[in-house]
PDB file of C-alpha atoms in Angstrom:
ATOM      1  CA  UNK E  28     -16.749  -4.202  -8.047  1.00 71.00           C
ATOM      2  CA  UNK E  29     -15.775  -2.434  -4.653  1.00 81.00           C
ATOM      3  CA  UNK E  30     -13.073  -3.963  -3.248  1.00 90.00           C
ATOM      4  CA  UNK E  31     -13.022  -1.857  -0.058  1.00 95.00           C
ATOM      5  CA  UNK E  32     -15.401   0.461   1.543  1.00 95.00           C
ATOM      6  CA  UNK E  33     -14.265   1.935   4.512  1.00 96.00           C
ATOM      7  CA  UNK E  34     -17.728   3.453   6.261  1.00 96.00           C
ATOM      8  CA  UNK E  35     -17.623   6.331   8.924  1.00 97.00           C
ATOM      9  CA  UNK E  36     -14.541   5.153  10.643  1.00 97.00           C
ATOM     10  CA  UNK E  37     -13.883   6.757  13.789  1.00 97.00           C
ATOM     11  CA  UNK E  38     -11.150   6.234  15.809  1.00 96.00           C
ATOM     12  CA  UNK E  39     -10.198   7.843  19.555  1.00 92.00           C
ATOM     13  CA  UNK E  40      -6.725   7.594  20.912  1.00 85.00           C
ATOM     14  CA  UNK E  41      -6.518   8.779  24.345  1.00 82.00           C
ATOM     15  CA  UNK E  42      -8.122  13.105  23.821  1.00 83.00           C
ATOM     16  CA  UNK E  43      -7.561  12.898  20.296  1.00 86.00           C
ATOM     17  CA  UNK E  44      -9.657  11.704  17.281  1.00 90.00           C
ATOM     18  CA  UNK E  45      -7.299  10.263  14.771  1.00 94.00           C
ATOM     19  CA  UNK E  46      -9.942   9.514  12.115  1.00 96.00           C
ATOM     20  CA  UNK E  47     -13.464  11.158  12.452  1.00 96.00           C
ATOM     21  CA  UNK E  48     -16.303   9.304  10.173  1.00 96.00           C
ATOM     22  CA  UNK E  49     -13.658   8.187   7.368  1.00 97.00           C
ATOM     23  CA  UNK E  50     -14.989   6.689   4.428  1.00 96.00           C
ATOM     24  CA  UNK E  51     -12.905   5.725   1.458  1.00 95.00           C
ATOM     25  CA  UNK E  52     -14.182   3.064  -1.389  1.00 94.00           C
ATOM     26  CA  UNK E  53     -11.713   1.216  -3.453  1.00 94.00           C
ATOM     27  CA  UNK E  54     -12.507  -0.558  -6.344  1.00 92.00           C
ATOM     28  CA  UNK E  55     -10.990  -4.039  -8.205  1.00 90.00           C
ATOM     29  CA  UNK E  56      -8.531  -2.130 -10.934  1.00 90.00           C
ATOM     30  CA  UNK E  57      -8.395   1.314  -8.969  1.00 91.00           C
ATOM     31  CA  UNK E  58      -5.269   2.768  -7.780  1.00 91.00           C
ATOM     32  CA  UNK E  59      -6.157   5.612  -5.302  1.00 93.00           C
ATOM     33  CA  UNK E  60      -3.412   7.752  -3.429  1.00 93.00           C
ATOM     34  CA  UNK E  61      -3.577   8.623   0.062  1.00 94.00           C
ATOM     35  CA  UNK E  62      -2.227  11.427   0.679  1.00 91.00           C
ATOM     36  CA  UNK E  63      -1.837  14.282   3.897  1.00 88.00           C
ATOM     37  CA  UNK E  64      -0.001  16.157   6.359  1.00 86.00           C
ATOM     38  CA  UNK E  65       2.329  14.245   9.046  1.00 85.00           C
ATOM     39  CA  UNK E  66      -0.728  13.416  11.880  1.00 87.00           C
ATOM     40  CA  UNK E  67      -3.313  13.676   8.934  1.00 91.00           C
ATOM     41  CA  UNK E  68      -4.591   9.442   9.886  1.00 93.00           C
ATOM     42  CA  UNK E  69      -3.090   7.930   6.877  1.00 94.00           C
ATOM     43  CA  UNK E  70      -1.190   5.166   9.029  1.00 93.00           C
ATOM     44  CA  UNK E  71      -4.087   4.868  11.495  1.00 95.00           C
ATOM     45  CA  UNK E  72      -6.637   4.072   8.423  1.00 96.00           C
ATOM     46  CA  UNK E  73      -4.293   1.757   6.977  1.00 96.00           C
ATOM     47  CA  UNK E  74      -4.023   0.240  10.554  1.00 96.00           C
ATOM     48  CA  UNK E  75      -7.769  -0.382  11.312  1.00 97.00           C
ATOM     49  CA  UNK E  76      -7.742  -1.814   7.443  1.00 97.00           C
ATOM     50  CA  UNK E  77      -5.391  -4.565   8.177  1.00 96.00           C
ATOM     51  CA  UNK E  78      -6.772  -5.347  12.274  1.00 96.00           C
ATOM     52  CA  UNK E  79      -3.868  -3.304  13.841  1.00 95.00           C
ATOM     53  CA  UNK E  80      -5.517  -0.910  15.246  1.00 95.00           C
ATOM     54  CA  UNK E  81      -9.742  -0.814  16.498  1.00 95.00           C
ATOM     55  CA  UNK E  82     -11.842   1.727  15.230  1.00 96.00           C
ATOM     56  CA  UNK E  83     -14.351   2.981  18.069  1.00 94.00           C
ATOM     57  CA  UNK E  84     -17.137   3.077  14.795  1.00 96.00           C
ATOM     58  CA  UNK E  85     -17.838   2.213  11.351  1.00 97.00           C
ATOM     59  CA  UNK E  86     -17.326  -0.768   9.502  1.00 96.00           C
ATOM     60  CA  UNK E  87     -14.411  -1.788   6.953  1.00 97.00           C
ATOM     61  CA  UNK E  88     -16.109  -3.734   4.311  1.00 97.00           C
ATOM     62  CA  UNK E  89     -13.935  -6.133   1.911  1.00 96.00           C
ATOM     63  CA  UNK E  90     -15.271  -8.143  -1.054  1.00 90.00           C
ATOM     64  CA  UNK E  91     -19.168  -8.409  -1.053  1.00 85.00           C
ATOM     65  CA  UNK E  92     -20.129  -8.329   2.574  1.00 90.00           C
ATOM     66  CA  UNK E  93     -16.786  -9.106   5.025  1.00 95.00           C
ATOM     67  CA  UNK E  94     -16.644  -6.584   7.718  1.00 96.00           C
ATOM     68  CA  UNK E  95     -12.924  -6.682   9.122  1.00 97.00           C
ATOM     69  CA  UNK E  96     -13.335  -4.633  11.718  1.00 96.00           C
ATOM     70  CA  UNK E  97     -12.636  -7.026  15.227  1.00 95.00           C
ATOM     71  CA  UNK E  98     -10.842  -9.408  13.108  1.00 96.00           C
ATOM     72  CA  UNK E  99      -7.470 -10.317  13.539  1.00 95.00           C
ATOM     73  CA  UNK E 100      -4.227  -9.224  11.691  1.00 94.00           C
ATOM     74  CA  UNK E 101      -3.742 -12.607  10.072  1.00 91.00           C
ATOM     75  CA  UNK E 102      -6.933 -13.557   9.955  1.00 93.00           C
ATOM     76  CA  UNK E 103      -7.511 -10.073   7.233  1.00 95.00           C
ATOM     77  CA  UNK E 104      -3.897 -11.110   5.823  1.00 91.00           C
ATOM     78  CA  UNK E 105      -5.457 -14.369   4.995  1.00 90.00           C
ATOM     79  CA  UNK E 106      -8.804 -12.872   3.359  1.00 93.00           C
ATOM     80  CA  UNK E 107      -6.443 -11.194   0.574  1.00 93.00           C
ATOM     81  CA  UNK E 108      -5.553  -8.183   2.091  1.00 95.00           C
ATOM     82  CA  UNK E 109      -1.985  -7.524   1.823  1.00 93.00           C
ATOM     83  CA  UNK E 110      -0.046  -4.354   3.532  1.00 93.00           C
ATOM     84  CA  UNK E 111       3.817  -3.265   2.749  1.00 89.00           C
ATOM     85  CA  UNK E 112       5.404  -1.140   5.209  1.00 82.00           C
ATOM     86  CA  UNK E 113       7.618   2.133   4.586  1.00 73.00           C
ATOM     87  CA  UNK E 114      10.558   0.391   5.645  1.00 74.00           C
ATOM     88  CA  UNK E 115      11.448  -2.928   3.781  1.00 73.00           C
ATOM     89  CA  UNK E 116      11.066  -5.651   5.886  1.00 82.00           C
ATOM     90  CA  UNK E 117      12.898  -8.788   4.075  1.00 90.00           C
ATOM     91  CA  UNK E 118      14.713 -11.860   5.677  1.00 92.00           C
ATOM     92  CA  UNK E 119      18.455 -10.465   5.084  1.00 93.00           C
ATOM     93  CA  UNK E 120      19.948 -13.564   5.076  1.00 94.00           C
ATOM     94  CA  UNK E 121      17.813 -15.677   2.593  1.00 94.00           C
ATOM     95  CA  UNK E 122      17.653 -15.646  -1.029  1.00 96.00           C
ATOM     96  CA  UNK E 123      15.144 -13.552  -3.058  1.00 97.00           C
ATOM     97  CA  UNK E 124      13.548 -16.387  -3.769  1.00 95.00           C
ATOM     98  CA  UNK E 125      13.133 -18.222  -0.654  1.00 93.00           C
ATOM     99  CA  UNK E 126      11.596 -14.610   0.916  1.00 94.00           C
ATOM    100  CA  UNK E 127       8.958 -15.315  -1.911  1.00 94.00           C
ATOM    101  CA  UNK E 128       8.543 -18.963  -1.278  1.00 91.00           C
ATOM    102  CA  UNK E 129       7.930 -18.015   2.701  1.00 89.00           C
ATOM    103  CA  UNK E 130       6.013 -15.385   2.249  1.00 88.00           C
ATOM    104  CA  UNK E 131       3.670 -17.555  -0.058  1.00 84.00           C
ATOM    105  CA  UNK E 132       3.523 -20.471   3.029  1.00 75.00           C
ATOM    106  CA  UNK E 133       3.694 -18.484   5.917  1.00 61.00           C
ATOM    107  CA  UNK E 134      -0.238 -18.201   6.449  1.00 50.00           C
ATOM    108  CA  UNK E 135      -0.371 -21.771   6.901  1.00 49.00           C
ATOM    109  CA  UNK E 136       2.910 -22.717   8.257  1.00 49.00           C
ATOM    110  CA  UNK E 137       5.721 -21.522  10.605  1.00 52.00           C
ATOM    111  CA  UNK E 138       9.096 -20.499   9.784  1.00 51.00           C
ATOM    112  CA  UNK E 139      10.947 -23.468  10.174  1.00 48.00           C
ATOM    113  CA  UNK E 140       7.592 -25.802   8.809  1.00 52.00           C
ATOM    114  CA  UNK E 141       7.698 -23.352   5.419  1.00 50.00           C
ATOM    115  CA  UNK E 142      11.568 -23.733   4.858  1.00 52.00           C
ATOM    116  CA  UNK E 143      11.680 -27.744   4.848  1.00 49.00           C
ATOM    117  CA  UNK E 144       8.350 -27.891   2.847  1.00 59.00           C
ATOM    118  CA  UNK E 145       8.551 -28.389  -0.976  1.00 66.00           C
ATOM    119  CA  UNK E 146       6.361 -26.018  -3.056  1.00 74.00           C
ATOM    120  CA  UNK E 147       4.378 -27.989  -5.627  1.00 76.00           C
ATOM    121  CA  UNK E 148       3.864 -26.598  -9.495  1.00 79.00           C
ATOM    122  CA  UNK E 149       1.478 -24.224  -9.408  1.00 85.00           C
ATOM    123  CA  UNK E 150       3.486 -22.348  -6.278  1.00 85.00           C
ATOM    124  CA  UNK E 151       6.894 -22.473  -8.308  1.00 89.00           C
ATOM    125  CA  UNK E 152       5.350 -21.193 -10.694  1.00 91.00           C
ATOM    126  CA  UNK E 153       3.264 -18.256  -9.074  1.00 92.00           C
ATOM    127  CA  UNK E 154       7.312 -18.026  -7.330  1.00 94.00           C
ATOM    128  CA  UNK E 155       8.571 -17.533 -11.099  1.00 95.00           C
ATOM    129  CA  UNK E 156       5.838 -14.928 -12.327  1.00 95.00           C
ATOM    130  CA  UNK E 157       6.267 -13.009  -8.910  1.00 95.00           C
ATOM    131  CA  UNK E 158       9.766 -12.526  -9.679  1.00 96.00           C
ATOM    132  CA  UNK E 159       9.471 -11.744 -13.381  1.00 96.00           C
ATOM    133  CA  UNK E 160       6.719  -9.336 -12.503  1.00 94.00           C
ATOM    134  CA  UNK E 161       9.099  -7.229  -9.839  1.00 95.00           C
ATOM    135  CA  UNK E 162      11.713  -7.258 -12.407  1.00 95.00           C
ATOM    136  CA  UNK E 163      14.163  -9.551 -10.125  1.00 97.00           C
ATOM    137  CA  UNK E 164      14.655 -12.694 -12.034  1.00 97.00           C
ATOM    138  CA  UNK E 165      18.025 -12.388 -12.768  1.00 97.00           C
ATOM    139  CA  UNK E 166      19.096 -12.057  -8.475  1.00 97.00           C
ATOM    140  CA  UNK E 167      16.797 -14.684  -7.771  1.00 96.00           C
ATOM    141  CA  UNK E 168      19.591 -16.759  -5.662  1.00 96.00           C
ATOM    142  CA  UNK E 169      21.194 -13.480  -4.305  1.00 97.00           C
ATOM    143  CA  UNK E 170      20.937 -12.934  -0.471  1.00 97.00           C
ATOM    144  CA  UNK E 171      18.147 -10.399   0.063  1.00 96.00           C
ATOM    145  CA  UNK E 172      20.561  -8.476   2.227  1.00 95.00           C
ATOM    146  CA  UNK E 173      22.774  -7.382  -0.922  1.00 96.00           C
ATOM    147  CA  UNK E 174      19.795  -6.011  -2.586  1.00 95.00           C
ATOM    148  CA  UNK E 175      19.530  -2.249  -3.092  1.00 93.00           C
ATOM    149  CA  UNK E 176      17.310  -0.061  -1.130  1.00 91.00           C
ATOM    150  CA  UNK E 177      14.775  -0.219  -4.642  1.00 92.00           C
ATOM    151  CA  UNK E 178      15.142  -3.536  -4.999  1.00 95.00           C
ATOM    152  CA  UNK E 179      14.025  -4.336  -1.186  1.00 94.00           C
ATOM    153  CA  UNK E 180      11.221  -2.467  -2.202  1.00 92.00           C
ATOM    154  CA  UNK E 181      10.332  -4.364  -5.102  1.00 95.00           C
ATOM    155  CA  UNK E 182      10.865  -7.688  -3.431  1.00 96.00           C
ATOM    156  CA  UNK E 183       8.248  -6.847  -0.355  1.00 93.00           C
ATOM    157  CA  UNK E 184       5.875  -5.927  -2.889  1.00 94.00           C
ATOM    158  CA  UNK E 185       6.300  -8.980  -4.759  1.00 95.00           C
ATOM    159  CA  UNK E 186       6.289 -10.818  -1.181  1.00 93.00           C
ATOM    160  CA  UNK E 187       2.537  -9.405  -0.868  1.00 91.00           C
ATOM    161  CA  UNK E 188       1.450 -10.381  -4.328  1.00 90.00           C
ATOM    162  CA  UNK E 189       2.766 -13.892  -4.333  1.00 92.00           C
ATOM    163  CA  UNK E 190       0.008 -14.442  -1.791  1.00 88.00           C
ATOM    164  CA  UNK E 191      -2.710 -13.414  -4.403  1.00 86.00           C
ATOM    165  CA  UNK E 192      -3.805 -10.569  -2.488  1.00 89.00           C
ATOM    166  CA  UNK E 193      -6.880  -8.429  -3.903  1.00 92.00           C
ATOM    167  CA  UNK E 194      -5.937  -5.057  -1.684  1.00 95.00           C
ATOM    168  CA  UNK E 195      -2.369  -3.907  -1.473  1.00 95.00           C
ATOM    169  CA  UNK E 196      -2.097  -1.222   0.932  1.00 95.00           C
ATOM    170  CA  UNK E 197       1.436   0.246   0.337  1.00 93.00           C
ATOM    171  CA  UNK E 198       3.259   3.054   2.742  1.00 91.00           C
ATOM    172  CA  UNK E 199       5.602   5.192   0.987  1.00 89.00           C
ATOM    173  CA  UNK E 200       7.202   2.930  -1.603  1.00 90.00           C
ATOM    174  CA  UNK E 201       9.709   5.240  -3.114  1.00 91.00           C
ATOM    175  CA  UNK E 202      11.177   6.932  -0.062  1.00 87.00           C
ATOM    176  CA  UNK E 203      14.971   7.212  -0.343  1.00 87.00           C
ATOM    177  CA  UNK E 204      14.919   5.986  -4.141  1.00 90.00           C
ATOM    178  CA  UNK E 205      16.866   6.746  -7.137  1.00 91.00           C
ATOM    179  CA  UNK E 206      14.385   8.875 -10.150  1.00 91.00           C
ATOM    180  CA  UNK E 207      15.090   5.574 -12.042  1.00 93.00           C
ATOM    181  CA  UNK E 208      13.783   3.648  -9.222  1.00 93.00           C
ATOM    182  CA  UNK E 209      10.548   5.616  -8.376  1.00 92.00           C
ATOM    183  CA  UNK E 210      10.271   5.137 -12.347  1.00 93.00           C
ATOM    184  CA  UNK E 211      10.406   1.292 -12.239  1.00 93.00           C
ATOM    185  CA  UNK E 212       8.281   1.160  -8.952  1.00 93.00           C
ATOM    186  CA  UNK E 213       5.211   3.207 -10.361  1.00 93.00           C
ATOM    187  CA  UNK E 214       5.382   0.717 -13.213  1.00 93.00           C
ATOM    188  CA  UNK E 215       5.348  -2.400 -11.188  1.00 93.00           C
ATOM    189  CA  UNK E 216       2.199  -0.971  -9.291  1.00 93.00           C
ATOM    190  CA  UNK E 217       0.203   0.355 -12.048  1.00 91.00           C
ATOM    191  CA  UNK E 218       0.241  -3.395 -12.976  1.00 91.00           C
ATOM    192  CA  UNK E 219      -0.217  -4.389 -10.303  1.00 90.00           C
ATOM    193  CA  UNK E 220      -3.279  -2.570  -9.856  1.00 90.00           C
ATOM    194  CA  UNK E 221      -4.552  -3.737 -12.998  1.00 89.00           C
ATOM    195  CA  UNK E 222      -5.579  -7.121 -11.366  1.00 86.00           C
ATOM    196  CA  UNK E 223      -6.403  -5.724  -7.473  1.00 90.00           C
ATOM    197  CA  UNK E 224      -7.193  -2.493  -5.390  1.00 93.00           C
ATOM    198  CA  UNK E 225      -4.203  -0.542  -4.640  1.00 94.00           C
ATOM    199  CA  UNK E 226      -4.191   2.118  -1.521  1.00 95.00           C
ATOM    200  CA  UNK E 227      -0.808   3.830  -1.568  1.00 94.00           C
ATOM    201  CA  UNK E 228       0.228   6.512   0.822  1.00 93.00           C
ATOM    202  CA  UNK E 229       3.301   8.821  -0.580  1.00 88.00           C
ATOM    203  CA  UNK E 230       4.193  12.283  -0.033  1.00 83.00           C
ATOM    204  CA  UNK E 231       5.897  12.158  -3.225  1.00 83.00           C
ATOM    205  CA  UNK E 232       3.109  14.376  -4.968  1.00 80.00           C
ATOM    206  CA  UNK E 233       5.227  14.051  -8.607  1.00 84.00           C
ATOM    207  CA  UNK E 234       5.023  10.491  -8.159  1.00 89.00           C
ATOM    208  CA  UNK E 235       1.153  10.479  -6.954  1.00 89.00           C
ATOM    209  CA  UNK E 236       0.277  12.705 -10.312  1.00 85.00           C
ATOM    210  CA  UNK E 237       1.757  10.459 -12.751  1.00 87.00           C
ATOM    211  CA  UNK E 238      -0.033   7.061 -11.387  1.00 87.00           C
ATOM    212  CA  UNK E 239      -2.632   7.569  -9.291  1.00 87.00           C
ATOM    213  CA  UNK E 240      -5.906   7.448 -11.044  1.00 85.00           C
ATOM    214  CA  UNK E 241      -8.143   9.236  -7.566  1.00 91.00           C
ATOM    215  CA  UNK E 242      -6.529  10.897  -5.108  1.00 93.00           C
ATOM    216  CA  UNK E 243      -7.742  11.536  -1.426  1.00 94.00           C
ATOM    217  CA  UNK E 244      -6.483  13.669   1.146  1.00 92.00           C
ATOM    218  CA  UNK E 245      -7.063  13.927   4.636  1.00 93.00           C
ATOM    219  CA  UNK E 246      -6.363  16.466   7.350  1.00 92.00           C
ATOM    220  CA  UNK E 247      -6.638  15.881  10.728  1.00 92.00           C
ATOM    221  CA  UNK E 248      -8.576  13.034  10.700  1.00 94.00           C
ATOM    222  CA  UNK E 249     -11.409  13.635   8.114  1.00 95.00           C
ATOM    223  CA  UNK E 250     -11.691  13.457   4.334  1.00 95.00           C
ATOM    224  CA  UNK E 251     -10.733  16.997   3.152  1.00 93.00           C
ATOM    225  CA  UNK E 252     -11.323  16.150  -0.307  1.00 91.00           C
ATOM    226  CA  UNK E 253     -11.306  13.338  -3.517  1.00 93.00           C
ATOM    227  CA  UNK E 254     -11.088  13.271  -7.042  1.00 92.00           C
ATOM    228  CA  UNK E 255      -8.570  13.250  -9.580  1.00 90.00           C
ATOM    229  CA  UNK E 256      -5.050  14.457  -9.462  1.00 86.00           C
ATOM    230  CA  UNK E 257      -6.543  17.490 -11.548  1.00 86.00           C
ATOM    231  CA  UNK E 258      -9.463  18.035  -9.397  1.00 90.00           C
ATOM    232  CA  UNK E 259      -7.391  17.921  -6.098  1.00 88.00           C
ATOM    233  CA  UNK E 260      -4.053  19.849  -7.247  1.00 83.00           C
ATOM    234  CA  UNK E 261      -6.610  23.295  -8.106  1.00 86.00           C
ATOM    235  CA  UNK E 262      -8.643  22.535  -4.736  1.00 88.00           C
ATOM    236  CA  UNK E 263      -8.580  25.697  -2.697  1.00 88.00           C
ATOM    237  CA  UNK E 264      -8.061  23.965   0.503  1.00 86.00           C
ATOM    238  CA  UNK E 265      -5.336  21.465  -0.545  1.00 86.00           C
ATOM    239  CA  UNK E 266      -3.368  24.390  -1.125  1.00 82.00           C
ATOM    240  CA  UNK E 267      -3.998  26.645   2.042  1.00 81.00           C
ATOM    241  CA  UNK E 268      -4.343  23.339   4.501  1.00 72.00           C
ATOM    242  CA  UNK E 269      -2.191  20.105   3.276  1.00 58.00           C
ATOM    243  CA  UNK E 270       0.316  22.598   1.967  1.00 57.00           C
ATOM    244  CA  UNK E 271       0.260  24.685   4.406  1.00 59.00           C
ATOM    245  CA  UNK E 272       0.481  27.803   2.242  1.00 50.00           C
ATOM    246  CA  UNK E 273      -1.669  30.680   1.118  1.00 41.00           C
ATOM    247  CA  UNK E 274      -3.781  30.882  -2.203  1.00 43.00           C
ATOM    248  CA  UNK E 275      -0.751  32.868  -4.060  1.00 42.00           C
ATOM    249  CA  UNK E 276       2.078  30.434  -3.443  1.00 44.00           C
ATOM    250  CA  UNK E 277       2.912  27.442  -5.878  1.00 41.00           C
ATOM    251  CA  UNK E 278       2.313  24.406  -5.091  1.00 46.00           C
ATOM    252  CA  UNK E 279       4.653  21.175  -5.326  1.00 49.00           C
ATOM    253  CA  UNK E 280       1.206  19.766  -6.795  1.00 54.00           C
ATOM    254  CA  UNK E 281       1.932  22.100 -10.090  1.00 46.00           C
ATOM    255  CA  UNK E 282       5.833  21.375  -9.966  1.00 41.00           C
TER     256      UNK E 282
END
């Protein structure tokens, strides 16, 4: 089933067009890489996904027939898209698990309203699997802020699947991480992805070859190309446009 289907989205800011007629499909299972040049629209698709940002056309179709486009950020958060950012964005001075047990209240509740509410079974125990599944069990009651860069990492991505989403849109999850930790992160998404749609923008084309299963690439705004990492890493203009080099050179795709 298509979990996404972004259709001809077009969007203006001020002279520029950031994304001319984009269309992307995801499906339920599929873990597709999004990948480009700095200024290529990666962001800005992600953006109009999740209601930050207005597309001046198309439509953003989730599930069977929900067009997000016009809806609000929380509103699409609530709907079971989930996004996590490039930088971690955890609550420092709570526990690992309380960052999981707000995260799974907080589209219902405030702040304060979430912390003095008592989660019943089944939310302990989504809590419990969450925490199993991002390999953070063990630091459970550790302050969030102690965590290591990785481990941030793992514990916003668990903060988006705690909420059940079906699309996790992800922004360069292993920036800045050890080659153990880029190991253990393309684990935890591939299985992830085995249960929901995963959109995952990286520049880290070793790490895109080894989990992605399609890859897309855009350049200034558009679709250059799609396929598999195969298809894309012997495409003619991937190498002379994304890479910015000419047909002779190697490419970090073949590294």
């Amino acid at each position: 089933m298509t979990r996404l289907a972004a259709r001809d989205v077009t969007v203006r800011l001020g002279p520029r067009m950031a994304l001319e007629s984009v269309s992307v499909a995801i499906d339920s299972g599929e873990f597709v890489g999004l990948i480009g040049p700095n200024g290529a629209g990666k962001t800005t698709l992600l953006d109009v996904i999740t209601g930050k940002a207005q597309p001046s056309a198309g439509r953003v179709i989730f599930g069977r027939n929900t067009d997000l486009v016009g809806r609000r950020e929380n509103e699409i958060a609530a709907l079971g898209v989930g996004r996590k950012f490039q930088t971690p964005s955890v609550f420092a001075n709570l526990t690992v698990r309380e960052n999981l047990e707000l995260a799974l209240a907080r589209p219902s509740k405030g702040v304060l309203a979430t912390m003095r509410a008592r989660l019943d079974g089944d939310q302990r125990d989504r809590v419990d699997a969450t925490l199993e599944a991002i390999g953070l069990a063990a630091e459970a009651g550790l302050r969030a802020g102690g965590l290591s860069h990785g481990q941030k990492q793992w514990l916003e991505i668990g903060m988006v699947i705690v909420q059940d989403a079906e699309l996790l849109l992800v922004d360069e999850p292993v920036a800045g991480m050890t080659d153990e930790e880029t190991e253990r992160t393309g684990r935890l998404l591939q299985d992830v992805a085995q249960a929901r749609a995963v959109l995952v923008i990286e520049h880290d084309m070793e790490f895109v070859r080894r989990i992605a299963r399609t890859v897309t690439v855009l350049h200034e705004g558009s679709v250059l190309c799609e396929g598999s990492v195969d298809e894309i890493q012997k495409d003619e203009r991937v190498l002379e446009v994304y890479l910015g080099r000419s047909r002779k050179e190697r490419s970090p795709l073949h590294a």
